[in-house]
Amino acid sequence: QVQLVESGGGLVQPGGSLRLSCAASGIILSINAIGWYRQAPGKQRELVATITSGGSTNYVDSVKGRFTISRDNVKNSVYLQMDSLKPEDTAVYYCNIRGIGWRALGRYDFDSWGQGTQVTVSS
């Protein structure tokens, strides 16, 4: 029952910055994959950024050089720093974490999603 709570979204002008946070609760034994997704109106959800267990990162071409994904293992949190924001970045952003958790019955695999946070880039 790993739960993800997102924060940091809001309204920002083009060229501005936002930092999205995703905090995980529950007992996590290991994390296998972390990703940020976004879904704009009328469009499919797309994978924006990932960070692997080894720390390597990948980004969709449209955000390369502007977005940075990071993690804090102590806080069980993942972040998405978004700089030089553009109107086309407007979307609901979701964090996703997959891993192994601990529950009363023992270990289990989890695939948890945040509730989504709105990012609006507009003048």
XYZ file of C-alpha atoms in Angstrom:
123
model
C 0.000 0.000 0.000
C 2.654 2.463 -1.034
C 1.013 5.828 -1.548
C 2.401 8.721 -3.574
C 1.498 12.322 -2.844
C 2.441 15.000 -5.337
C 2.899 18.701 -4.823
C 4.461 21.697 -6.503
C 2.214 22.285 -9.468
C 0.694 25.609 -10.287
C 0.481 28.470 -12.724
C 3.702 29.888 -14.080
C 4.664 32.247 -16.880
C 6.625 31.039 -19.901
C 10.288 30.846 -19.021
C 9.533 30.239 -15.371
C 10.341 27.281 -13.170
C 8.535 24.788 -10.993
C 9.692 21.894 -8.882
C 7.373 18.952 -8.519
C 7.680 16.655 -5.536
C 6.435 13.131 -5.058
C 6.583 11.682 -1.569
C 6.101 7.981 -0.972
C 4.614 6.535 2.173
C 4.571 2.957 3.311
C 7.402 0.553 3.842
C 9.592 0.313 0.770
C 12.284 -2.310 0.592
C 13.583 -1.362 -2.820
C 12.715 0.829 -5.781
C 13.046 -0.585 -9.263
C 11.831 2.285 -11.421
C 10.868 5.936 -11.092
C 9.200 8.042 -13.723
C 7.310 11.247 -14.323
C 4.471 11.276 -16.815
C 2.248 14.020 -18.098
C -1.053 14.238 -19.884
C -2.193 17.319 -21.734
C -5.797 17.931 -22.791
C -6.706 15.804 -25.778
C -3.411 13.955 -25.719
C -2.183 10.610 -24.510
C -0.177 10.305 -21.348
C 3.509 10.420 -22.141
C 6.600 9.466 -20.240
C 8.609 12.589 -19.512
C 11.557 11.453 -17.424
C 12.922 8.358 -15.746
C 15.643 7.554 -13.296
C 16.826 3.992 -12.873
C 17.986 2.165 -9.791
C 21.504 2.821 -11.011
C 20.884 6.548 -11.211
C 20.848 6.987 -14.965
C 18.260 9.379 -16.358
C 16.328 9.692 -19.583
C 14.072 12.411 -20.907
C 11.664 12.867 -23.724
C 13.277 15.027 -26.391
C 10.944 17.944 -25.829
C 12.183 18.523 -22.268
C 15.861 17.689 -22.570
C 18.014 20.417 -21.142
C 15.081 21.936 -19.281
C 13.833 19.240 -16.888
C 15.792 17.322 -14.281
C 14.594 14.249 -12.422
C 16.140 13.419 -9.075
C 15.505 11.350 -5.995
C 16.106 11.396 -2.275
C 16.302 7.896 -0.885
C 16.244 9.054 2.719
C 12.952 10.856 2.206
C 11.596 8.314 -0.278
C 10.853 11.181 -2.609
C 11.308 11.965 -6.256
C 11.457 15.400 -7.838
C 11.091 16.985 -11.220
C 12.781 20.338 -11.607
C 11.270 22.150 -14.562
C 13.031 25.194 -15.966
C 12.413 27.349 -19.008
C 8.820 26.241 -19.055
C 6.826 26.548 -22.243
C 3.070 26.662 -22.829
C 3.272 23.212 -24.386
C 4.427 21.869 -21.021
C 0.945 22.507 -19.679
C -0.400 19.184 -18.441
C -1.255 17.119 -15.430
C 1.938 15.532 -14.166
C 2.040 12.143 -12.483
C 4.827 10.373 -10.668
C 5.182 6.615 -10.806
C 7.304 4.384 -8.634
C 7.694 0.648 -8.906
C 9.404 -1.530 -6.395
C 9.122 -4.000 -3.573
C 7.243 -3.075 -0.443
C 6.496 -4.645 2.883
C 3.072 -5.371 4.253
C 1.651 -7.496 7.044
C 1.711 -10.582 4.842
C 5.235 -9.965 3.656
C 6.908 -8.631 0.571
C 4.935 -7.493 -2.423
C 5.498 -5.752 -5.724
C 3.973 -2.319 -6.079
C 3.295 0.010 -8.962
C 2.045 3.254 -7.460
C 0.926 6.507 -9.020
C 0.567 9.978 -7.633
C -2.749 11.759 -7.759
C -1.542 14.160 -10.423
C -0.650 17.822 -10.158
C -1.634 20.500 -12.642
C 1.067 22.535 -14.318
C -0.134 25.485 -16.351
C 2.279 27.638 -18.316
C 0.611 30.762 -19.582
C 1.020 34.503 -19.841
